[in-house]
mmCIF file of N, CA and C in Angstrom:
data_model
loop_
_atom_site.group_PDB
_atom_site.id
_atom_site.type_symbol
_atom_site.label_atom_id
_atom_site.label_comp_id
_atom_site.label_asym_id
_atom_site.label_seq_id
_atom_site.Cartn_x
_atom_site.Cartn_y
_atom_site.Cartn_z
ATOM 1 N N MET A 1 -52.485 50.910 69.840
ATOM 2 C CA MET A 1 -51.449 50.878 70.664
ATOM 3 C C MET A 1 -50.252 49.941 69.921
ATOM 4 N N SER A 2 -49.209 50.295 70.444
ATOM 5 C CA SER A 2 -48.651 49.181 69.972
ATOM 6 C C SER A 2 -48.138 48.015 70.639
ATOM 7 N N LEU A 3 -47.507 46.783 69.557
ATOM 8 C CA LEU A 3 -47.691 45.617 70.050
ATOM 9 C C LEU A 3 -47.124 45.257 71.634
ATOM 10 N N TYR A 4 -46.388 46.292 72.162
ATOM 11 C CA TYR A 4 -45.544 46.165 73.274
ATOM 12 C C TYR A 4 -45.826 47.162 74.182
ATOM 13 N N ALA A 5 -46.464 47.349 75.028
ATOM 14 C CA ALA A 5 -47.071 48.364 75.592
ATOM 15 C C ALA A 5 -46.797 48.625 77.241
ATOM 16 N N HIS A 6 -45.603 47.664 77.268
ATOM 17 C CA HIS A 6 -45.507 47.110 79.192
ATOM 18 C C HIS A 6 -44.444 46.810 79.341
ATOM 19 N N ILE A 7 -43.249 46.799 79.315
ATOM 20 C CA ILE A 7 -41.588 46.172 79.200
ATOM 21 C C ILE A 7 -41.243 46.057 81.009
ATOM 22 N N LEU A 8 -40.759 44.397 80.887
ATOM 23 C CA LEU A 8 -39.880 44.506 82.199
ATOM 24 C C LEU A 8 -38.920 43.919 82.211
ATOM 25 N N VAL A 9 -38.409 44.801 82.916
ATOM 26 C CA VAL A 9 -36.643 44.773 82.781
ATOM 27 C C VAL A 9 -36.605 43.977 84.096
ATOM 28 N N PRO A 10 -35.656 43.065 84.355
ATOM 29 C CA PRO A 10 -34.857 42.933 85.036
ATOM 30 C C PRO A 10 -33.709 43.339 85.521
ATOM 31 N N LEU A 11 -33.496 44.065 86.725
ATOM 32 C CA LEU A 11 -31.724 44.401 86.933
ATOM 33 C C LEU A 11 -31.458 43.694 87.833
ATOM 34 N N ASP A 12 -30.150 43.344 87.703
ATOM 35 C CA ASP A 12 -28.721 43.135 88.908
ATOM 36 C C ASP A 12 -27.566 44.098 88.840
ATOM 37 N N GLY A 13 -27.371 45.551 88.610
ATOM 38 C CA GLY A 13 -26.779 46.326 88.889
ATOM 39 C C GLY A 13 -25.094 45.895 87.903
ATOM 40 N N SER A 14 -25.109 45.490 86.844
ATOM 41 C CA SER A 14 -24.452 44.501 86.305
ATOM 42 C C SER A 14 -24.252 45.083 84.757
ATOM 43 N N PRO A 15 -23.038 45.667 84.118
ATOM 44 C CA PRO A 15 -22.999 46.042 82.751
ATOM 45 C C PRO A 15 -23.977 45.818 81.865
ATOM 46 N N THR A 16 -23.705 44.037 81.809
ATOM 47 C CA THR A 16 -25.047 43.467 80.802
ATOM 48 C C THR A 16 -26.686 43.470 80.972
ATOM 49 N N ALA A 17 -27.016 44.036 82.655
ATOM 50 C CA ALA A 17 -28.323 44.508 82.772
ATOM 51 C C ALA A 17 -28.043 46.046 82.326
ATOM 52 N N GLU A 18 -27.253 46.733 82.503
ATOM 53 C CA GLU A 18 -27.163 48.309 82.054
ATOM 54 C C GLU A 18 -27.691 48.102 80.807
ATOM 55 N N ARG A 19 -27.127 47.343 80.055
ATOM 56 C CA ARG A 19 -26.862 47.373 78.542
ATOM 57 C C ARG A 19 -28.300 46.816 78.658
ATOM 58 N N GLY A 20 -29.160 46.173 79.019
ATOM 59 C CA GLY A 20 -30.451 45.185 78.925
ATOM 60 C C GLY A 20 -31.560 46.861 78.943
ATOM 61 N N LEU A 21 -31.027 47.488 79.875
ATOM 62 C CA LEU A 21 -31.434 48.839 80.692
ATOM 63 C C LEU A 21 -32.093 49.982 79.278
ATOM 64 N N GLN A 22 -30.440 49.963 78.959
ATOM 65 C CA GLN A 22 -30.314 50.729 77.623
ATOM 66 C C GLN A 22 -31.224 50.604 76.139
ATOM 67 N N GLU A 23 -31.694 49.428 75.990
ATOM 68 C CA GLU A 23 -32.484 48.709 74.926
ATOM 69 C C GLU A 23 -33.697 48.815 74.747
ATOM 70 N N ALA A 24 -34.075 48.680 76.378
ATOM 71 C CA ALA A 24 -35.364 49.105 76.678
ATOM 72 C C ALA A 24 -35.555 50.362 77.031
ATOM 73 N N ILE A 25 -35.531 51.384 77.294
ATOM 74 C CA ILE A 25 -35.350 52.394 77.010
ATOM 75 C C ILE A 25 -35.901 52.999 75.754
ATOM 76 N N ARG A 26 -34.864 52.934 74.950
ATOM 77 C CA ARG A 26 -34.645 52.970 73.945
ATOM 78 C C ARG A 26 -36.218 52.226 72.690
ATOM 79 N N LEU A 27 -36.434 51.141 73.171
ATOM 80 C CA LEU A 27 -37.576 50.453 72.578
ATOM 81 C C LEU A 27 -38.826 51.321 73.075
ATOM 82 N N ALA A 28 -39.038 51.165 74.525
ATOM 83 C CA ALA A 28 -40.047 51.983 75.444
ATOM 84 C C ALA A 28 -40.330 53.370 74.539
ATOM 85 N N GLY A 29 -39.339 54.522 74.534
ATOM 86 C CA GLY A 29 -39.518 55.257 73.972
ATOM 87 C C GLY A 29 -39.708 55.138 72.070
ATOM 88 N N GLU A 30 -40.047 54.823 71.681
ATOM 89 C CA GLU A 30 -40.302 54.387 70.102
ATOM 90 C C GLU A 30 -41.438 53.768 70.029
ATOM 91 N N LEU A 31 -41.989 52.899 70.737
ATOM 92 C CA LEU A 31 -43.204 52.374 71.035
ATOM 93 C C LEU A 31 -44.482 53.543 71.961
ATOM 94 N N LYS A 32 -43.736 54.471 72.912
ATOM 95 C CA LYS A 32 -44.348 54.693 73.875
ATOM 96 C C LYS A 32 -44.783 53.967 74.779
ATOM 97 N N ALA A 33 -44.209 52.855 75.343
ATOM 98 C CA ALA A 33 -44.030 51.909 76.051
ATOM 99 C C ALA A 33 -44.598 52.453 77.836
ATOM 100 N N ARG A 34 -44.523 51.873 78.878
ATOM 101 C CA ARG A 34 -44.039 51.884 80.010
ATOM 102 C C ARG A 34 -43.217 51.001 80.070
ATOM 103 N N LEU A 35 -42.167 51.400 81.591
ATOM 104 C CA LEU A 35 -41.301 50.279 82.037
ATOM 105 C C LEU A 35 -41.800 49.300 83.147
ATOM 106 N N ARG A 36 -41.309 48.568 83.962
ATOM 107 C CA ARG A 36 -41.517 47.891 84.844
ATOM 108 C C ARG A 36 -40.049 47.566 85.699
ATOM 109 N N LEU A 37 -39.378 47.959 85.875
ATOM 110 C CA LEU A 37 -37.975 47.986 86.548
ATOM 111 C C LEU A 37 -37.878 46.773 87.785
ATOM 112 N N LEU A 38 -37.194 45.706 87.664
ATOM 113 C CA LEU A 38 -37.616 44.522 88.692
ATOM 114 C C LEU A 38 -36.005 44.576 89.190
ATOM 115 N N HIS A 39 -35.747 44.333 90.611
ATOM 116 C CA HIS A 39 -35.224 43.676 91.403
ATOM 117 C C HIS A 39 -35.150 42.682 91.869
ATOM 118 N N VAL A 40 -34.035 41.883 91.640
ATOM 119 C CA VAL A 40 -34.719 40.223 92.776
ATOM 120 C C VAL A 40 -33.638 39.845 93.871
ATOM 121 N N ILE A 41 -33.859 39.908 95.272
ATOM 122 C CA ILE A 41 -33.192 39.666 95.893
ATOM 123 C C ILE A 41 -33.253 38.133 96.671
ATOM 124 N N ASP A 42 -31.915 37.458 96.092
ATOM 125 C CA ASP A 42 -32.461 36.087 96.601
ATOM 126 C C ASP A 42 -31.381 36.273 97.869
ATOM 127 N N ASP A 43 -31.838 35.868 99.389
ATOM 128 C CA ASP A 43 -31.188 35.556 100.157
ATOM 129 C C ASP A 43 -31.235 34.253 100.907
ATOM 130 N N PHE A 44 -31.771 33.440 100.146
ATOM 131 C CA PHE A 44 -31.356 32.038 100.631
ATOM 132 C C PHE A 44 -29.450 31.940 100.809
ATOM 133 N N PRO A 45 -29.203 32.080 99.547
ATOM 134 C CA PRO A 45 -27.496 31.915 100.028
ATOM 135 C C PRO A 45 -26.837 32.701 101.343
ATOM 136 N N MET A 46 -27.442 33.493 101.472
ATOM 137 C CA MET A 46 -26.903 34.423 102.573
ATOM 138 C C MET A 46 -27.221 33.808 103.626
ATOM 139 N N LEU A 47 -28.952 33.540 103.688
ATOM 140 C CA LEU A 47 -28.632 32.907 104.889
ATOM 141 C C LEU A 47 -28.953 31.415 105.125
ATOM 142 N N ALA A 48 -27.815 30.889 104.220
ATOM 143 C CA ALA A 48 -27.468 29.208 104.200
ATOM 144 C C ALA A 48 -25.966 29.874 105.428
ATOM 145 N N GLN A 49 -25.578 30.833 104.626
ATOM 146 C CA GLN A 49 -24.035 31.167 105.739
ATOM 147 C C GLN A 49 -24.362 32.066 106.991
ATOM 148 N N MET A 50 -25.259 32.545 106.995
ATOM 149 C CA MET A 50 -24.897 33.735 107.726
ATOM 150 C C MET A 50 -25.697 32.569 109.346
ATOM 151 N N SER A 51 -24.882 32.527 110.526
ATOM 152 C CA SER A 51 -25.109 31.861 112.185
ATOM 153 C C SER A 51 -26.079 32.573 112.571
ATOM 154 N N ALA A 52 -25.481 33.745 112.773
ATOM 155 C CA ALA A 52 -26.559 35.203 113.625
ATOM 156 C C ALA A 52 -27.406 35.603 112.701
ATOM 157 N N ILE A 53 -29.098 35.429 113.759
ATOM 158 C CA ILE A 53 -29.366 36.736 113.060
ATOM 159 C C ILE A 53 -29.465 38.001 112.708
ATOM 160 N N SER A 54 -28.720 38.647 113.777
ATOM 161 C CA SER A 54 -28.138 39.829 113.282
ATOM 162 C C SER A 54 -27.245 40.194 112.306
ATOM 163 N N SER A 55 -26.638 39.312 112.325
ATOM 164 C CA SER A 55 -25.525 39.141 110.456
ATOM 165 C C SER A 55 -26.540 39.101 109.750
ATOM 166 N N PHE A 56 -27.319 38.236 109.627
ATOM 167 C CA PHE A 56 -28.772 38.176 108.334
ATOM 168 C C PHE A 56 -29.381 39.481 108.542
ATOM 169 N N GLU A 57 -29.904 40.157 109.409
ATOM 170 C CA GLU A 57 -30.823 41.175 108.896
ATOM 171 C C GLU A 57 -29.738 42.169 108.406
ATOM 172 N N ALA A 58 -28.578 42.377 109.315
ATOM 173 C CA ALA A 58 -27.660 43.460 108.372
ATOM 174 C C ALA A 58 -27.577 43.019 107.241
ATOM 175 N N GLY A 59 -26.748 42.230 106.814
ATOM 176 C CA GLY A 59 -27.020 41.491 105.625
ATOM 177 C C GLY A 59 -27.995 41.790 104.723
ATOM 178 N N LEU A 60 -28.991 41.376 104.936
ATOM 179 C CA LEU A 60 -30.021 41.569 104.077
ATOM 180 C C LEU A 60 -30.775 43.271 104.071
ATOM 181 N N GLN A 61 -30.100 43.849 104.833
ATOM 182 C CA GLN A 61 -30.765 45.259 105.094
ATOM 183 C C GLN A 61 -29.432 45.840 103.600
ATOM 184 N N LYS A 62 -28.407 45.417 103.648
ATOM 185 C CA LYS A 62 -27.610 46.245 102.844
ATOM 186 C C LYS A 62 -27.592 45.593 101.404
ATOM 187 N N MET A 63 -28.746 44.060 101.218
ATOM 188 C CA MET A 63 -29.002 44.043 99.698
ATOM 189 C C MET A 63 -30.200 44.682 99.442
ATOM 190 N N ARG A 64 -30.932 44.851 100.383
ATOM 191 C CA ARG A 64 -32.040 45.914 100.091
ATOM 192 C C ARG A 64 -31.781 47.006 99.331
ATOM 193 N N GLN A 65 -30.641 47.535 100.140
ATOM 194 C CA GLN A 65 -30.150 49.219 99.806
ATOM 195 C C GLN A 65 -29.759 49.559 98.627
ATOM 196 N N TYR A 66 -28.992 47.992 98.398
ATOM 197 C CA TYR A 66 -28.357 48.036 97.381
ATOM 198 C C TYR A 66 -29.148 47.889 95.891
ATOM 199 N N GLY A 67 -30.266 47.049 96.026
ATOM 200 C CA GLY A 67 -31.476 46.652 95.209
ATOM 201 C C GLY A 67 -32.230 48.048 94.817
ATOM 202 N N GLU A 68 -32.047 48.562 96.043
ATOM 203 C CA GLU A 68 -33.120 50.101 95.942
ATOM 204 C C GLU A 68 -32.352 51.644 95.058
ATOM 205 N N SER A 69 -31.166 51.380 95.287
ATOM 206 C CA SER A 69 -30.026 51.931 94.880
ATOM 207 C C SER A 69 -30.169 51.820 92.931
ATOM 208 N N VAL A 70 -30.211 50.252 92.811
ATOM 209 C CA VAL A 70 -30.170 49.664 91.276
ATOM 210 C C VAL A 70 -31.342 50.304 90.655
ATOM 211 N N LEU A 71 -32.502 49.862 91.823
ATOM 212 C CA LEU A 71 -34.252 50.862 90.517
ATOM 213 C C LEU A 71 -34.244 52.300 90.778
ATOM 214 N N ALA A 72 -33.414 52.536 91.905
ATOM 215 C CA ALA A 72 -33.520 54.180 91.902
ATOM 216 C C ALA A 72 -32.597 55.063 90.667
ATOM 217 N N LYS A 73 -31.903 54.343 90.332
ATOM 218 C CA LYS A 73 -30.839 54.634 88.914
ATOM 219 C C LYS A 73 -31.297 54.737 87.951
ATOM 220 N N ALA A 74 -31.687 53.533 87.978
ATOM 221 C CA ALA A 74 -32.384 52.638 86.682
ATOM 222 C C ALA A 74 -33.961 54.061 85.933
ATOM 223 N N GLN A 75 -34.627 54.289 87.292
ATOM 224 C CA GLN A 75 -35.578 54.572 86.665
ATOM 225 C C GLN A 75 -35.596 56.473 86.873
ATOM 226 N N ALA A 76 -34.322 56.907 86.881
ATOM 227 C CA ALA A 76 -33.952 58.092 86.902
ATOM 228 C C ALA A 76 -33.596 58.334 85.291
ATOM 229 N N GLN A 77 -33.213 56.740 85.094
ATOM 230 C CA GLN A 77 -33.040 57.254 83.566
ATOM 231 C C GLN A 77 -34.334 56.965 82.659
ATOM 232 N N ALA A 78 -34.931 56.555 82.875
ATOM 233 C CA ALA A 78 -35.983 56.267 82.019
ATOM 234 C C ALA A 78 -36.685 57.455 82.203
ATOM 235 N N THR A 79 -36.755 57.861 83.230
ATOM 236 C CA THR A 79 -37.311 59.175 83.413
ATOM 237 C C THR A 79 -36.777 60.505 82.449
ATOM 238 N N ALA A 80 -35.711 60.376 82.565
ATOM 239 C CA ALA A 80 -34.747 61.380 81.794
ATOM 240 C C ALA A 80 -35.318 61.181 80.710
ATOM 241 N N ALA A 81 -35.725 60.118 79.487
ATOM 242 C CA ALA A 81 -35.835 59.738 78.787
ATOM 243 C C ALA A 81 -37.324 59.993 78.390
ATOM 244 N N GLY A 82 -38.100 60.341 79.201
ATOM 245 C CA GLY A 82 -39.268 61.163 79.091
ATOM 246 C C GLY A 82 -40.426 59.861 79.479
ATOM 247 N N LEU A 83 -39.953 58.777 79.850
ATOM 248 C CA LEU A 83 -40.658 57.319 80.013
ATOM 249 C C LEU A 83 -41.505 57.396 81.497
ATOM 250 N N VAL A 84 -42.212 56.476 81.640
ATOM 251 C CA VAL A 84 -43.475 56.451 82.453
ATOM 252 C C VAL A 84 -41.926 54.681 82.955
ATOM 253 N N ALA A 85 -41.969 54.945 84.312
ATOM 254 C CA ALA A 85 -40.931 53.548 84.889
ATOM 255 C C ALA A 85 -41.583 53.412 85.969
ATOM 256 N N GLU A 86 -42.018 51.997 86.444
ATOM 257 C CA GLU A 86 -42.431 51.619 87.712
ATOM 258 C C GLU A 86 -41.118 50.643 88.439
ATOM 259 N N THR A 87 -40.930 50.459 90.144
ATOM 260 C CA THR A 87 -40.143 49.610 89.983
ATOM 261 C C THR A 87 -40.705 48.604 91.428
ATOM 262 N N VAL A 88 -40.103 47.326 91.381
ATOM 263 C CA VAL A 88 -39.877 46.855 91.910
ATOM 264 C C VAL A 88 -38.928 45.448 92.711
ATOM 265 N N LEU A 89 -39.300 45.999 94.002
ATOM 266 C CA LEU A 89 -38.176 44.937 94.432
ATOM 267 C C LEU A 89 -38.774 43.870 95.136
ATOM 268 N N ARG A 90 -37.995 42.806 94.755
ATOM 269 C CA ARG A 90 -38.413 41.414 95.343
ATOM 270 C C ARG A 90 -38.207 40.767 95.776
ATOM 271 N N GLU A 91 -38.033 39.969 97.006
ATOM 272 C CA GLU A 91 -37.334 38.986 98.100
ATOM 273 C C GLU A 91 -37.699 37.630 97.829
ATOM 274 N N ILE A 92 -36.640 36.852 97.786
ATOM 275 C CA ILE A 92 -36.959 35.648 97.742
ATOM 276 C C ILE A 92 -36.117 34.521 98.819
ATOM 277 N N THR A 93 -36.919 33.699 99.101
ATOM 278 C CA THR A 93 -35.573 32.751 100.398
ATOM 279 C C THR A 93 -35.687 31.065 98.953
ATOM 280 N N ALA A 94 -36.438 31.020 98.124
ATOM 281 C CA ALA A 94 -36.598 29.879 97.433
ATOM 282 C C ALA A 94 -36.835 29.939 96.243
ATOM 283 N N GLY A 95 -36.694 28.962 95.732
ATOM 284 C CA GLY A 95 -36.895 28.982 93.820
ATOM 285 C C GLY A 95 -35.400 29.586 93.267
ATOM 286 N N ARG A 96 -36.322 29.990 91.948
ATOM 287 C CA ARG A 96 -34.982 30.906 91.181
ATOM 288 C C ARG A 96 -35.297 31.967 90.905
ATOM 289 N N ILE A 97 -34.226 33.028 90.439
ATOM 290 C CA ILE A 97 -34.446 34.342 90.220
ATOM 291 C C ILE A 97 -35.161 34.341 88.477
ATOM 292 N N ALA A 98 -34.847 33.974 87.552
ATOM 293 C CA ALA A 98 -35.926 33.508 86.683
ATOM 294 C C ALA A 98 -36.958 33.050 87.031
ATOM 295 N N ASP A 99 -37.424 32.084 87.619
ATOM 296 C CA ASP A 99 -38.812 32.403 88.024
ATOM 297 C C ASP A 99 -39.489 33.226 88.395
ATOM 298 N N THR A 100 -39.288 33.917 88.974
ATOM 299 C CA THR A 100 -39.568 35.156 89.864
ATOM 300 C C THR A 100 -39.618 36.129 88.817
ATOM 301 N N VAL A 101 -39.115 36.435 87.407
ATOM 302 C CA VAL A 101 -38.890 37.405 86.450
ATOM 303 C C VAL A 101 -40.035 36.616 85.659
ATOM 304 N N VAL A 102 -40.362 35.554 85.440
ATOM 305 C CA VAL A 102 -41.569 35.461 84.445
ATOM 306 C C VAL A 102 -42.628 35.563 85.426
ATOM 307 N N GLU A 103 -42.764 34.922 86.298
ATOM 308 C CA GLU A 103 -44.117 35.459 87.424
ATOM 309 C C GLU A 103 -44.511 36.674 87.414
ATOM 310 N N GLU A 104 -43.249 37.807 87.784
ATOM 311 C CA GLU A 104 -43.633 39.142 87.702
ATOM 312 C C GLU A 104 -44.110 39.739 86.480
ATOM 313 N N ALA A 105 -43.412 38.994 85.072
ATOM 314 C CA ALA A 105 -44.167 39.641 84.073
ATOM 315 C C ALA A 105 -45.912 38.892 83.775
ATOM 316 N N THR A 106 -45.494 37.612 84.259
ATOM 317 C CA THR A 106 -47.382 37.102 84.139
ATOM 318 C C THR A 106 -48.052 38.258 85.041
ATOM 319 N N LYS A 107 -47.915 38.158 86.241
ATOM 320 C CA LYS A 107 -48.905 39.192 87.290
ATOM 321 C C LYS A 107 -48.972 40.028 86.979
ATOM 322 N N THR A 108 -47.778 41.004 85.983
ATOM 323 C CA THR A 108 -48.648 42.580 85.893
ATOM 324 C C THR A 108 -48.572 42.757 84.774
ATOM 325 N N ALA A 109 -49.185 41.542 83.579
ATOM 326 C CA ALA A 109 -49.656 42.212 82.188
ATOM 327 C C ALA A 109 -48.666 42.661 81.537
ATOM 328 N N CYS A 110 -47.020 42.114 81.447
ATOM 329 C CA CYS A 110 -46.191 42.369 80.739
ATOM 330 C C CYS A 110 -46.076 42.159 79.339
ATOM 331 N N ASP A 111 -45.931 42.726 77.984
ATOM 332 C CA ASP A 111 -45.765 42.156 76.807
ATOM 333 C C ASP A 111 -44.926 41.657 76.441
ATOM 334 N N LEU A 112 -43.319 42.261 77.370
ATOM 335 C CA LEU A 112 -42.101 41.899 76.570
ATOM 336 C C LEU A 112 -40.945 41.850 78.033
ATOM 337 N N ILE A 113 -40.106 41.085 77.597
ATOM 338 C CA ILE A 113 -38.882 41.011 78.809
ATOM 339 C C ILE A 113 -37.636 41.523 78.396
ATOM 340 N N VAL A 114 -37.142 41.979 78.964
ATOM 341 C CA VAL A 114 -36.032 42.692 77.869
ATOM 342 C C VAL A 114 -34.809 42.611 78.994
ATOM 343 N N MET A 115 -33.403 41.766 78.677
ATOM 344 C CA MET A 115 -32.828 41.554 79.978
ATOM 345 C C MET A 115 -31.110 41.062 79.577
ATOM 346 N N GLY A 116 -30.416 41.781 80.051
ATOM 347 C CA GLY A 116 -28.905 41.529 79.242
ATOM 348 C C GLY A 116 -28.570 40.294 79.845
ATOM 349 N N THR A 117 -27.729 40.023 78.952
ATOM 350 C CA THR A 117 -27.211 38.373 79.374
ATOM 351 C C THR A 117 -25.450 38.247 78.922
ATOM 352 N N HIS A 118 -25.122 37.533 80.135
ATOM 353 C CA HIS A 118 -23.612 37.169 80.215
ATOM 354 C C HIS A 118 -23.092 36.857 79.223
ATOM 355 N N GLY A 119 -23.905 36.462 78.025
ATOM 356 C CA GLY A 119 -23.400 35.225 76.739
ATOM 357 C C GLY A 119 -22.682 33.916 77.331
ATOM 358 N N ARG A 120 -22.351 33.457 77.908
ATOM 359 C CA ARG A 120 -21.654 32.360 78.193
ATOM 360 C C ARG A 120 -22.172 31.465 77.533
ATOM 361 N N ARG A 121 -21.027 30.433 77.135
ATOM 362 C CA ARG A 121 -21.676 29.277 76.176
ATOM 363 C C ARG A 121 -21.009 28.070 77.050
ATOM 364 N N GLY A 122 -21.528 26.901 76.327
ATOM 365 C CA GLY A 122 -20.384 25.726 76.531
ATOM 366 C C GLY A 122 -20.664 25.504 77.979
ATOM 367 N N PHE A 123 -19.056 24.710 78.542
ATOM 368 C CA PHE A 123 -19.257 24.282 79.946
ATOM 369 C C PHE A 123 -19.838 25.402 81.045
ATOM 370 N N SER A 124 -18.783 26.490 80.900
ATOM 371 C CA SER A 124 -19.489 28.071 81.818
ATOM 372 C C SER A 124 -20.765 27.692 81.937
ATOM 373 N N ARG A 125 -21.464 27.836 81.011
ATOM 374 C CA ARG A 125 -23.176 27.590 80.761
ATOM 375 C C ARG A 125 -23.997 26.922 81.849
ATOM 376 N N MET A 126 -23.272 25.466 81.272
ATOM 377 C CA MET A 126 -23.513 24.457 81.948
ATOM 378 C C MET A 126 -23.444 24.496 83.313
ATOM 379 N N ALA A 127 -22.552 24.749 83.831
ATOM 380 C CA ALA A 127 -22.434 24.969 85.343
ATOM 381 C C ALA A 127 -22.673 25.631 86.096
ATOM 382 N N LEU A 128 -22.956 26.687 85.619
ATOM 383 C CA LEU A 128 -23.521 28.073 86.056
ATOM 384 C C LEU A 128 -24.998 28.372 85.674
ATOM 385 N N GLY A 129 -25.461 27.754 85.262
ATOM 386 C CA GLY A 129 -26.779 27.932 84.671
ATOM 387 C C GLY A 129 -27.224 28.723 83.819
ATOM 388 N N SER A 130 -28.352 29.644 83.452
ATOM 389 C CA SER A 130 -28.448 30.857 83.247
ATOM 390 C C SER A 130 -29.671 31.268 82.965
ATOM 391 N N ASP A 131 -30.041 32.148 83.752
ATOM 392 C CA ASP A 131 -31.566 32.753 84.399
ATOM 393 C C ASP A 131 -32.181 33.217 83.331
ATOM 394 N N ALA A 132 -31.051 33.765 81.847
ATOM 395 C CA ALA A 132 -31.570 34.508 80.814
ATOM 396 C C ALA A 132 -31.976 33.463 79.947
ATOM 397 N N ASP A 133 -31.328 32.136 79.982
ATOM 398 C CA ASP A 133 -31.583 30.989 79.222
ATOM 399 C C ASP A 133 -32.986 30.588 79.940
ATOM 400 N N ARG A 134 -33.620 30.328 81.351
ATOM 401 C CA ARG A 134 -34.701 29.926 82.000
ATOM 402 C C ARG A 134 -35.805 30.833 81.700
ATOM 403 N N VAL A 135 -35.847 32.271 81.383
ATOM 404 C CA VAL A 135 -36.345 33.150 80.971
ATOM 405 C C VAL A 135 -37.399 32.908 80.020
ATOM 406 N N VAL A 136 -35.905 33.017 78.881
ATOM 407 C CA VAL A 136 -36.474 32.328 77.938
ATOM 408 C C VAL A 136 -37.537 30.991 77.351
ATOM 409 N N ARG A 137 -37.254 30.176 78.476
ATOM 410 C CA ARG A 137 -37.848 28.793 77.558
ATOM 411 C C ARG A 137 -39.084 28.761 78.673
ATOM 412 N N THR A 138 -39.738 29.976 79.525
ATOM 413 C CA THR A 138 -40.513 29.452 80.760
ATOM 414 C C THR A 138 -41.219 30.675 80.155
ATOM 415 N N SER A 139 -40.752 31.637 79.418
ATOM 416 C CA SER A 139 -41.847 33.048 79.518
ATOM 417 C C SER A 139 -43.184 32.718 78.827
ATOM 418 N N PRO A 140 -44.470 33.042 79.603
ATOM 419 C CA PRO A 140 -45.318 32.886 78.279
ATOM 420 C C PRO A 140 -45.067 34.451 77.718
ATOM 421 N N VAL A 141 -44.443 35.424 77.229
ATOM 422 C CA VAL A 141 -44.262 36.742 76.700
ATOM 423 C C VAL A 141 -42.622 36.803 76.086
ATOM 424 N N PRO A 142 -42.997 37.157 75.031
ATOM 425 C CA PRO A 142 -41.535 37.636 74.339
ATOM 426 C C PRO A 142 -40.411 38.152 75.118
ATOM 427 N N VAL A 143 -39.519 37.515 75.043
ATOM 428 C CA VAL A 143 -37.800 37.666 76.055
ATOM 429 C C VAL A 143 -36.484 38.178 74.833
ATOM 430 N N LEU A 144 -36.101 39.334 75.032
ATOM 431 C CA LEU A 144 -35.177 39.852 74.092
ATOM 432 C C LEU A 144 -34.249 40.003 74.780
ATOM 433 N N LEU A 145 -33.052 39.884 74.338
ATOM 434 C CA LEU A 145 -31.945 39.377 75.669
ATOM 435 C C LEU A 145 -30.424 40.364 74.419
#
């Protein structure tokens, strides 16, 4: 059995996440590993902005549809490469996306997290924070950025 048999791939639909997915597919193919594709919906910012419940529910439904679309596209790419890929859509209202990624890796016994990063440095990284950086610092498993 290879060192990495179960790879977690967080996806947000961005070009950098797509590059992370492509690397995960390549690596999983070489290692005969399976993929766990994760999309996290953080609905707290939307909840704070929406005054009407109906507006919040409509917005949340759009976010769910987008997440399902991102996951379906990624799963199709993995399947086309001959890989086994499962998908999971998680919703959070508190906490950070990075913590959800680490929790998912731990809970599902993933051996590796592969994720794209925007590569921000200096002030923009400090001002915006970095989910990738937090995953690297808190993950109990190796992270490939």
